[in-house]
Amino acid sequence: MKMLINVPETVVADALRGMAAAHPELTVDVENRVIVRRDAPVAGQVALLSGGGSGHEPLHGGFVGPGMLSAACPGEVFTSPVPDQMARAAAAVDSGAGVLFIVKNYTGDVLNFDMAAELAEDEGIQVGKVLVNDDVAVTDSLYTAGRRGTGATLFVEKIAGAAAAEGRPLERVEAIGRQVNENSRSFGVALSACTTPAKGTPTFDLPAGELELGIGIHGEPGRERRPMMTSGEIAEFAVDAVLEDMPPRNPVLVLVNGMGATPLLELYGFNAEVQRVLAERGVTVARTLVGNYVTSLDMAGASITLCQVDEELLRLWDAPVKTPALRWGM
């Protein structure tokens, strides 16, 4: 497999050096692998901290900035960051108002963030936590106990980030983040497997003419494998899987997310089918976001995430944000 890298051992460090050069509004500590908004800590504001394995870009580093995350900690590819990273980041962004950890439900992430919280609290930092577990495809996987955290991570980070920017206390920002997670469900589909730099070959075998329904973001196999389907058929399967688990009572935010190798031409076409199915099911759409936001290296495919919103959550979603990957209103 051809890759635009030097050697697998330096791929994360090289990416961080490039990110630092492209985004002077961020402080990127390449050695310690911590990405911080340059104006942190922001007086009187709760800080938001997240992280996870590299390979899901722009998640999480691309979401650091005003209105979203205060800091992010990238691990090795598909590997959790270590507790010292998160504790160092928490100390860098805490203004005295506390730090909210946003954690995708993968075993390594959960364990390491819990240890980081203990380290931070030992230093007098107040810590809250939101566990993201929105995936409806499988209950347990190779990497999780319980549901995986996927596309809803973006909704949690954006909406909780807006609440923090308004000066809400830690308990309230945490409650809002948990509400967003509880109101969100996701389902993903792979048309091809991804290839990690260290392995150099696909993470699983997906024959030509077949697709994997219900995949995760680490190349995990999904719910079932079927012959290739049309965009409309995939949209019906994925939307129905989400709605079976969460019949919406309110309007929804829609994320049509590319897995890394699917062009916008296909994603916008897929979004047209998702919107059609939602309309046929009587679901009101408040806002839609289309693009590559929570990826799996070079995997071809897409995921959909629906998040039920009331007036407050919608207002916080619309609030200004300025990060490398998500920005409006500023």
mmCIF file of C-alpha atoms in Angstrom:
data_model
loop_
_atom_site.group_PDB
_atom_site.id
_atom_site.type_symbol
_atom_site.label_atom_id
_atom_site.label_comp_id
_atom_site.label_asym_id
_atom_site.label_seq_id
_atom_site.Cartn_x
_atom_site.Cartn_y
_atom_site.Cartn_z
ATOM 1 C CA MET A 1 0.000 0.000 0.000
ATOM 2 C CA LYS A 2 1.394 3.404 -1.002
ATOM 3 C CA MET A 3 1.252 6.062 1.746
ATOM 4 C CA LEU A 4 2.393 9.676 1.912
ATOM 5 C CA ILE A 5 4.638 9.090 4.928
ATOM 6 C CA ASN A 6 8.319 8.816 5.799
ATOM 7 C CA VAL A 7 8.331 5.760 8.062
ATOM 8 C CA PRO A 8 5.486 4.297 10.171
ATOM 9 C CA GLU A 9 7.326 5.045 13.408
ATOM 10 C CA THR A 10 7.182 8.829 12.916
ATOM 11 C CA VAL A 11 3.806 9.246 11.248
ATOM 12 C CA VAL A 12 2.070 10.824 14.275
ATOM 13 C CA ALA A 13 4.954 13.154 15.122
ATOM 14 C CA ASP A 14 5.241 14.230 11.488
ATOM 15 C CA ALA A 15 1.525 14.996 11.348
ATOM 16 C CA LEU A 16 1.731 17.050 14.544
ATOM 17 C CA ARG A 17 4.650 19.070 13.187
ATOM 18 C CA GLY A 18 2.627 19.788 10.069
ATOM 19 C CA MET A 19 -0.401 20.748 12.123
ATOM 20 C CA ALA A 20 1.688 23.178 14.180
ATOM 21 C CA ALA A 21 2.973 24.836 11.005
ATOM 22 C CA ALA A 22 -0.535 25.150 9.547
ATOM 23 C CA HIS A 23 -2.288 26.393 12.683
ATOM 24 C CA PRO A 24 -0.384 28.999 14.698
ATOM 25 C CA GLU A 25 -3.544 29.565 16.748
ATOM 26 C CA LEU A 26 -2.753 26.226 18.416
ATOM 27 C CA THR A 27 0.121 25.237 20.683
ATOM 28 C CA VAL A 28 1.260 21.803 19.523
ATOM 29 C CA ASP A 29 3.653 19.950 21.818
ATOM 30 C CA VAL A 30 5.027 17.328 19.444
ATOM 31 C CA GLU A 31 7.200 15.567 22.013
ATOM 32 C CA ASN A 32 4.480 15.203 24.648
ATOM 33 C CA ARG A 33 1.647 14.930 22.080
ATOM 34 C CA VAL A 34 -0.653 17.599 23.432
ATOM 35 C CA ILE A 35 -2.612 20.090 21.283
ATOM 36 C CA VAL A 36 -3.854 23.189 23.144
ATOM 37 C CA ARG A 37 -5.670 26.339 22.044
ATOM 38 C CA ARG A 38 -3.078 29.098 22.297
ATOM 39 C CA ASP A 39 -5.166 31.341 24.561
ATOM 40 C CA ALA A 40 -5.663 28.612 27.206
ATOM 41 C CA PRO A 41 -6.451 28.681 30.027
ATOM 42 C CA VAL A 42 -9.440 30.952 29.476
ATOM 43 C CA ALA A 43 -10.391 32.688 32.713
ATOM 44 C CA GLY A 44 -13.720 31.615 34.167
ATOM 45 C CA GLN A 45 -14.373 28.923 31.552
ATOM 46 C CA VAL A 46 -14.641 25.183 31.968
ATOM 47 C CA ALA A 47 -12.011 23.517 29.788
ATOM 48 C CA LEU A 48 -12.874 20.608 27.481
ATOM 49 C CA LEU A 49 -10.325 17.861 26.914
ATOM 50 C CA SER A 50 -10.581 14.873 24.624
ATOM 51 C CA GLY A 51 -8.299 12.521 22.755
ATOM 52 C CA GLY A 52 -7.864 9.087 21.295
ATOM 53 C CA GLY A 53 -5.850 7.141 18.817
ATOM 54 C CA SER A 54 -4.561 8.916 15.735
ATOM 55 C CA GLY A 55 -6.073 7.968 12.391
ATOM 56 C CA HIS A 56 -9.503 9.540 12.987
ATOM 57 C CA GLU A 57 -8.604 13.062 11.863
ATOM 58 C CA PRO A 58 -9.842 15.707 12.184
ATOM 59 C CA LEU A 59 -11.060 14.114 15.440
ATOM 60 C CA HIS A 60 -9.815 15.276 17.982
ATOM 61 C CA GLY A 61 -7.033 17.769 17.304
ATOM 62 C CA GLY A 62 -8.944 19.428 14.504
ATOM 63 C CA PHE A 63 -11.663 20.373 16.974
ATOM 64 C CA VAL A 64 -9.432 22.399 19.323
ATOM 65 C CA GLY A 65 -10.314 26.072 19.476
ATOM 66 C CA PRO A 66 -12.858 28.630 20.701
ATOM 67 C CA GLY A 67 -16.325 27.125 21.055
ATOM 68 C CA MET A 68 -15.136 23.541 21.147
ATOM 69 C CA LEU A 69 -12.182 21.714 22.761
ATOM 70 C CA SER A 70 -9.520 23.375 24.878
ATOM 71 C CA ALA A 71 -7.042 20.550 24.277
ATOM 72 C CA ALA A 72 -6.674 17.167 22.614
ATOM 73 C CA CYS A 73 -4.259 14.292 23.162
ATOM 74 C CA PRO A 74 -3.405 12.072 20.160
ATOM 75 C CA GLY A 75 -2.179 8.555 20.779
ATOM 76 C CA GLU A 76 -0.427 6.268 18.345
ATOM 77 C CA VAL A 77 -2.573 5.103 15.423
ATOM 78 C CA PHE A 78 -5.724 3.467 16.842
ATOM 79 C CA THR A 79 -4.136 3.478 20.319
ATOM 80 C CA SER A 80 -5.270 5.441 23.354
ATOM 81 C CA PRO A 81 -3.167 8.330 24.634
ATOM 82 C CA VAL A 82 -1.521 7.680 27.991
ATOM 83 C CA PRO A 83 -2.635 9.156 31.338
ATOM 84 C CA ASP A 84 0.372 11.479 31.645
ATOM 85 C CA GLN A 85 -0.612 13.133 28.362
ATOM 86 C CA MET A 86 -4.128 13.916 29.566
ATOM 87 C CA ALA A 87 -2.966 15.058 33.005
ATOM 88 C CA ARG A 88 -0.441 17.413 31.383
ATOM 89 C CA ALA A 89 -3.119 18.768 29.049
ATOM 90 C CA ALA A 90 -5.600 19.226 31.907
ATOM 91 C CA ALA A 91 -3.054 21.271 33.854
ATOM 92 C CA ALA A 92 -2.385 23.425 30.778
ATOM 93 C CA VAL A 93 -6.025 24.364 30.207
ATOM 94 C CA ASP A 94 -7.557 24.499 33.689
ATOM 95 C CA SER A 95 -8.507 28.039 34.709
ATOM 96 C CA GLY A 96 -9.831 26.932 38.070
ATOM 97 C CA ALA A 97 -13.332 26.273 36.684
ATOM 98 C CA GLY A 98 -12.627 22.582 36.093
ATOM 99 C CA VAL A 99 -11.973 20.295 33.124
ATOM 100 C CA LEU A 100 -14.489 18.101 31.319
ATOM 101 C CA PHE A 101 -13.081 14.878 29.850
ATOM 102 C CA ILE A 102 -14.936 13.676 26.729
ATOM 103 C CA VAL A 103 -14.167 9.988 26.259
ATOM 104 C CA LYS A 104 -15.173 7.611 23.469
ATOM 105 C CA ASN A 105 -16.219 4.243 24.855
ATOM 106 C CA TYR A 106 -13.174 2.154 24.008
ATOM 107 C CA THR A 107 -11.577 0.151 26.789
ATOM 108 C CA GLY A 108 -8.120 1.728 26.530
ATOM 109 C CA ASP A 109 -9.499 5.258 26.363
ATOM 110 C CA VAL A 110 -11.775 4.710 29.365
ATOM 111 C CA LEU A 111 -9.048 3.224 31.546
ATOM 112 C CA ASN A 112 -6.446 5.841 30.662
ATOM 113 C CA PHE A 113 -8.798 8.803 31.046
ATOM 114 C CA ASP A 114 -9.896 7.463 34.439
ATOM 115 C CA MET A 115 -6.263 7.294 35.543
ATOM 116 C CA ALA A 116 -5.661 10.787 34.153
ATOM 117 C CA ALA A 117 -8.641 12.090 36.122
ATOM 118 C CA GLU A 118 -7.105 10.724 39.327
ATOM 119 C CA LEU A 119 -3.792 12.400 38.516
ATOM 120 C CA ALA A 120 -5.510 15.710 37.759
ATOM 121 C CA GLU A 121 -7.630 15.597 40.887
ATOM 122 C CA ASP A 122 -4.493 14.930 42.935
ATOM 123 C CA GLU A 123 -3.249 18.287 41.611
ATOM 124 C CA GLY A 124 -6.449 20.023 42.720
ATOM 125 C CA ILE A 125 -8.169 20.093 39.321
ATOM 126 C CA GLN A 126 -11.905 19.429 39.337
ATOM 127 C CA VAL A 127 -12.759 16.865 36.642
ATOM 128 C CA GLY A 128 -16.057 15.859 35.010
ATOM 129 C CA LYS A 129 -16.545 13.154 32.379
ATOM 130 C CA VAL A 130 -18.851 12.377 29.476
ATOM 131 C CA LEU A 131 -18.669 8.867 28.010
ATOM 132 C CA VAL A 132 -19.744 8.735 24.355
ATOM 133 C CA ASN A 133 -21.407 5.437 23.348
ATOM 134 C CA ASP A 134 -23.686 6.221 20.416
ATOM 135 C CA ASP A 135 -23.081 3.313 18.013
ATOM 136 C CA VAL A 136 -26.141 1.070 17.596
ATOM 137 C CA ALA A 137 -24.544 -1.571 15.362
ATOM 138 C CA VAL A 138 -23.124 -3.876 18.037
ATOM 139 C CA THR A 139 -23.351 -4.080 21.822
ATOM 140 C CA ASP A 140 -19.759 -5.229 22.411
ATOM 141 C CA SER A 141 -16.775 -5.294 20.068
ATOM 142 C CA LEU A 142 -13.082 -6.136 19.991
ATOM 143 C CA TYR A 143 -12.342 -2.791 21.630
ATOM 144 C CA THR A 144 -15.300 -2.103 23.895
ATOM 145 C CA ALA A 145 -17.515 -3.208 26.705
ATOM 146 C CA GLY A 146 -20.836 -1.766 25.638
ATOM 147 C CA ARG A 147 -21.497 0.449 22.665
ATOM 148 C CA ARG A 148 -18.717 2.172 20.769
ATOM 149 C CA GLY A 149 -18.255 5.931 20.695
ATOM 150 C CA THR A 150 -18.329 7.291 17.145
ATOM 151 C CA GLY A 151 -19.902 10.261 15.350
ATOM 152 C CA ALA A 152 -21.770 11.683 18.353
ATOM 153 C CA THR A 153 -18.368 12.694 19.749
ATOM 154 C CA LEU A 154 -18.489 15.685 17.404
ATOM 155 C CA PHE A 155 -21.927 16.734 18.664
ATOM 156 C CA VAL A 156 -20.860 16.395 22.310
ATOM 157 C CA GLU A 157 -17.658 18.374 21.810
ATOM 158 C CA LYS A 158 -19.386 21.165 19.876
ATOM 159 C CA ILE A 159 -22.457 21.616 22.059
ATOM 160 C CA ALA A 160 -20.668 21.199 25.396
ATOM 161 C CA GLY A 161 -17.952 23.521 24.089
ATOM 162 C CA ALA A 162 -20.533 26.205 23.382
ATOM 163 C CA ALA A 163 -21.954 25.811 26.881
ATOM 164 C CA ALA A 164 -18.480 26.212 28.358
ATOM 165 C CA ALA A 165 -17.868 29.319 26.245
ATOM 166 C CA GLU A 166 -20.984 30.866 27.807
ATOM 167 C CA GLY A 167 -19.443 30.444 31.244
ATOM 168 C CA ARG A 168 -21.631 27.575 32.464
ATOM 169 C CA PRO A 169 -20.297 25.721 35.541
ATOM 170 C CA LEU A 170 -18.691 22.300 35.191
ATOM 171 C CA GLU A 171 -21.731 20.406 36.465
ATOM 172 C CA ARG A 172 -23.952 22.034 33.855
ATOM 173 C CA VAL A 173 -21.507 21.572 30.967
ATOM 174 C CA GLU A 174 -21.145 17.911 31.934
ATOM 175 C CA ALA A 175 -24.930 17.462 32.101
ATOM 176 C CA ILE A 176 -25.352 19.012 28.655
ATOM 177 C CA GLY A 177 -22.663 16.755 27.207
ATOM 178 C CA ARG A 178 -24.348 13.689 28.666
ATOM 179 C CA GLN A 179 -27.721 14.824 27.337
ATOM 180 C CA VAL A 180 -26.271 15.137 23.835
ATOM 181 C CA ASN A 181 -24.807 11.643 24.033
ATOM 182 C CA GLU A 182 -28.083 10.182 25.310
ATOM 183 C CA ASN A 183 -29.918 11.887 22.440
ATOM 184 C CA SER A 184 -27.537 10.561 19.748
ATOM 185 C CA ARG A 185 -27.256 7.340 17.762
ATOM 186 C CA SER A 186 -24.904 6.293 14.926
ATOM 187 C CA PHE A 187 -24.473 3.567 12.334
ATOM 188 C CA GLY A 188 -21.534 3.065 9.943
ATOM 189 C CA VAL A 189 -20.917 1.206 6.687
ATOM 190 C CA ALA A 190 -17.596 0.191 5.083
ATOM 191 C CA LEU A 191 -17.002 -0.293 1.375
ATOM 192 C CA SER A 192 -13.348 -1.137 1.979
ATOM 193 C CA ALA A 193 -11.100 -1.859 4.950
ATOM 194 C CA CYS A 194 -8.565 0.639 6.257
ATOM 195 C CA THR A 195 -4.797 0.149 6.271
ATOM 196 C CA THR A 196 -2.652 1.161 9.237
ATOM 197 C CA PRO A 197 0.855 2.508 8.498
ATOM 198 C CA ALA A 198 2.516 -0.130 10.698
ATOM 199 C CA LYS A 199 0.707 -3.075 9.081
ATOM 200 C CA GLY A 200 0.664 -1.849 5.493
ATOM 201 C CA THR A 201 -2.203 -4.161 4.522
ATOM 202 C CA PRO A 202 -5.981 -3.967 5.074
ATOM 203 C CA THR A 203 -7.178 -4.619 8.628
ATOM 204 C CA PHE A 204 -9.786 -7.092 7.428
ATOM 205 C CA ASP A 205 -10.696 -8.881 4.210
ATOM 206 C CA LEU A 206 -13.654 -7.396 2.344
ATOM 207 C CA PRO A 207 -14.095 -9.040 -1.055
ATOM 208 C CA ALA A 208 -14.975 -7.008 -4.127
ATOM 209 C CA GLY A 209 -18.705 -6.627 -4.522
ATOM 210 C CA GLU A 210 -19.424 -6.760 -0.772
ATOM 211 C CA LEU A 211 -19.853 -4.216 2.026
ATOM 212 C CA GLU A 212 -19.720 -4.374 5.817
ATOM 213 C CA LEU A 213 -22.713 -3.001 7.736
ATOM 214 C CA GLY A 214 -22.207 -1.620 11.232
ATOM 215 C CA ILE A 215 -18.436 -1.133 11.322
ATOM 216 C CA GLY A 216 -16.512 0.785 13.970
ATOM 217 C CA ILE A 217 -13.758 3.350 13.488
ATOM 218 C CA HIS A 218 -10.817 0.997 14.130
ATOM 219 C CA GLY A 219 -11.485 -1.405 11.316
ATOM 220 C CA GLU A 220 -13.623 -3.672 13.485
ATOM 221 C CA PRO A 221 -16.018 -5.920 11.605
ATOM 222 C CA GLY A 222 -19.649 -4.910 11.713
ATOM 223 C CA ARG A 223 -23.074 -6.405 12.194
ATOM 224 C CA GLU A 224 -23.225 -8.285 8.906
ATOM 225 C CA ARG A 225 -21.762 -8.508 5.419
ATOM 226 C CA ARG A 226 -23.874 -8.211 2.281
ATOM 227 C CA PRO A 227 -23.506 -7.869 -1.481
ATOM 228 C CA MET A 228 -22.976 -4.254 -2.523
ATOM 229 C CA MET A 229 -26.100 -2.090 -2.187
ATOM 230 C CA THR A 230 -27.132 1.212 -3.740
ATOM 231 C CA SER A 231 -26.752 4.479 -1.851
ATOM 232 C CA GLY A 232 -30.503 4.565 -1.269
ATOM 233 C CA GLU A 233 -30.585 1.005 0.074
ATOM 234 C CA ILE A 234 -27.682 1.713 2.431
ATOM 235 C CA ALA A 235 -29.409 4.877 3.663
ATOM 236 C CA GLU A 236 -32.606 2.956 4.396
ATOM 237 C CA PHE A 237 -30.733 0.247 6.312
ATOM 238 C CA ALA A 238 -28.636 2.695 8.354
ATOM 239 C CA VAL A 239 -31.425 5.170 9.144
ATOM 240 C CA ASP A 240 -33.809 2.409 10.143
ATOM 241 C CA ALA A 241 -31.170 0.870 12.428
ATOM 242 C CA VAL A 242 -30.831 4.227 14.216
ATOM 243 C CA LEU A 243 -34.576 4.916 14.397
ATOM 244 C CA GLU A 244 -35.305 1.450 15.780
ATOM 245 C CA ASP A 245 -33.085 2.318 18.713
ATOM 246 C CA MET A 246 -34.135 5.967 19.078
ATOM 247 C CA PRO A 247 -37.518 7.034 17.696
ATOM 248 C CA PRO A 248 -37.087 10.849 17.607
ATOM 249 C CA ARG A 249 -39.510 13.054 19.524
ATOM 250 C CA ASN A 250 -37.733 16.265 18.513
ATOM 251 C CA PRO A 251 -35.997 17.606 15.403
ATOM 252 C CA VAL A 252 -32.566 16.112 14.770
ATOM 253 C CA LEU A 253 -29.090 17.172 13.839
ATOM 254 C CA VAL A 254 -27.777 14.962 11.036
ATOM 255 C CA LEU A 255 -24.121 14.098 10.529
ATOM 256 C CA VAL A 256 -23.281 12.294 7.294
ATOM 257 C CA ASN A 257 -19.681 11.423 7.961
ATOM 258 C CA GLY A 258 -17.100 10.029 5.574
ATOM 259 C CA MET A 259 -14.773 7.321 6.863
ATOM 260 C CA GLY A 260 -11.722 8.846 5.179
ATOM 261 C CA ALA A 261 -11.616 7.722 1.547
ATOM 262 C CA THR A 262 -15.112 8.573 0.316
ATOM 263 C CA PRO A 263 -15.275 11.778 -1.768
ATOM 264 C CA LEU A 264 -17.772 14.537 -1.120
ATOM 265 C CA LEU A 265 -19.493 13.763 -4.432
ATOM 266 C CA GLU A 266 -20.575 10.426 -2.944
ATOM 267 C CA LEU A 267 -21.242 11.810 0.546
ATOM 268 C CA TYR A 268 -23.584 14.500 -0.734
ATOM 269 C CA GLY A 269 -25.398 11.920 -2.841
ATOM 270 C CA PHE A 270 -25.667 9.671 0.207
ATOM 271 C CA ASN A 271 -26.969 12.613 2.235
ATOM 272 C CA ALA A 272 -29.736 13.129 -0.339
ATOM 273 C CA GLU A 273 -30.845 9.545 0.291
ATOM 274 C CA VAL A 274 -30.576 9.933 4.081
ATOM 275 C CA GLN A 275 -32.741 13.054 3.920
ATOM 276 C CA ARG A 276 -35.271 11.219 1.747
ATOM 277 C CA VAL A 277 -35.538 8.343 4.200
ATOM 278 C CA LEU A 278 -35.849 10.666 7.198
ATOM 279 C CA ALA A 279 -38.645 12.586 5.463
ATOM 280 C CA GLU A 280 -40.451 9.342 4.641
ATOM 281 C CA ARG A 281 -40.159 8.305 8.304
ATOM 282 C CA GLY A 282 -41.589 11.631 9.482
ATOM 283 C CA VAL A 283 -38.351 12.894 11.071
ATOM 284 C CA THR A 284 -37.766 16.670 11.078
ATOM 285 C CA VAL A 285 -34.191 17.738 10.290
ATOM 286 C CA ALA A 286 -32.939 20.881 12.034
ATOM 287 C CA ARG A 287 -29.355 21.004 10.705
ATOM 288 C CA THR A 288 -27.112 18.811 8.535
ATOM 289 C CA LEU A 289 -23.327 18.458 8.414
ATOM 290 C CA VAL A 290 -21.645 16.495 5.611
ATOM 291 C CA GLY A 291 -17.945 15.652 5.363
ATOM 292 C CA ASN A 292 -15.026 13.688 6.777
ATOM 293 C CA TYR A 293 -15.011 14.386 10.522
ATOM 294 C CA VAL A 294 -14.631 11.068 12.400
ATOM 295 C CA THR A 295 -12.574 8.924 10.080
ATOM 296 C CA SER A 296 -10.798 5.577 9.960
ATOM 297 C CA LEU A 297 -7.645 6.292 7.961
ATOM 298 C CA ASP A 298 -8.294 5.336 4.316
ATOM 299 C CA MET A 299 -11.517 3.390 4.825
ATOM 300 C CA ALA A 300 -14.159 3.930 2.150
ATOM 301 C CA GLY A 301 -17.643 4.243 3.570
ATOM 302 C CA ALA A 302 -19.806 6.500 5.676
ATOM 303 C CA SER A 303 -21.661 6.769 8.944
ATOM 304 C CA ILE A 304 -24.775 8.628 9.951
ATOM 305 C CA THR A 305 -25.417 10.167 13.353
ATOM 306 C CA LEU A 306 -28.734 11.613 14.504
ATOM 307 C CA CYS A 307 -28.992 13.817 17.595
ATOM 308 C CA GLN A 308 -32.343 14.963 18.969
ATOM 309 C CA VAL A 309 -32.251 18.642 19.903
ATOM 310 C CA ASP A 310 -34.470 21.036 21.812
ATOM 311 C CA GLU A 311 -34.224 24.841 21.455
ATOM 312 C CA GLU A 312 -31.281 25.109 23.858
ATOM 313 C CA LEU A 313 -29.221 22.357 22.241
ATOM 314 C CA LEU A 314 -29.897 23.769 18.781
ATOM 315 C CA ARG A 315 -28.840 27.251 19.929
ATOM 316 C CA LEU A 316 -25.612 25.823 21.339
ATOM 317 C CA TRP A 317 -24.974 23.933 18.095
ATOM 318 C CA ASP A 318 -25.394 27.175 16.146
ATOM 319 C CA ALA A 319 -23.107 29.118 18.515
ATOM 320 C CA PRO A 320 -19.793 30.391 17.074
ATOM 321 C CA VAL A 321 -16.896 27.952 16.743
ATOM 322 C CA LYS A 322 -13.393 28.400 15.370
ATOM 323 C CA THR A 323 -11.278 25.264 15.006
ATOM 324 C CA PRO A 324 -9.176 23.873 12.143
ATOM 325 C CA ALA A 325 -11.978 21.524 11.040
ATOM 326 C CA LEU A 326 -15.210 23.202 12.179
ATOM 327 C CA ARG A 327 -15.883 26.923 12.090
ATOM 328 C CA TRP A 328 -18.814 29.261 11.745
ATOM 329 C CA GLY A 329 -20.145 32.465 13.285
ATOM 330 C CA MET A 330 -16.707 34.023 13.902
#
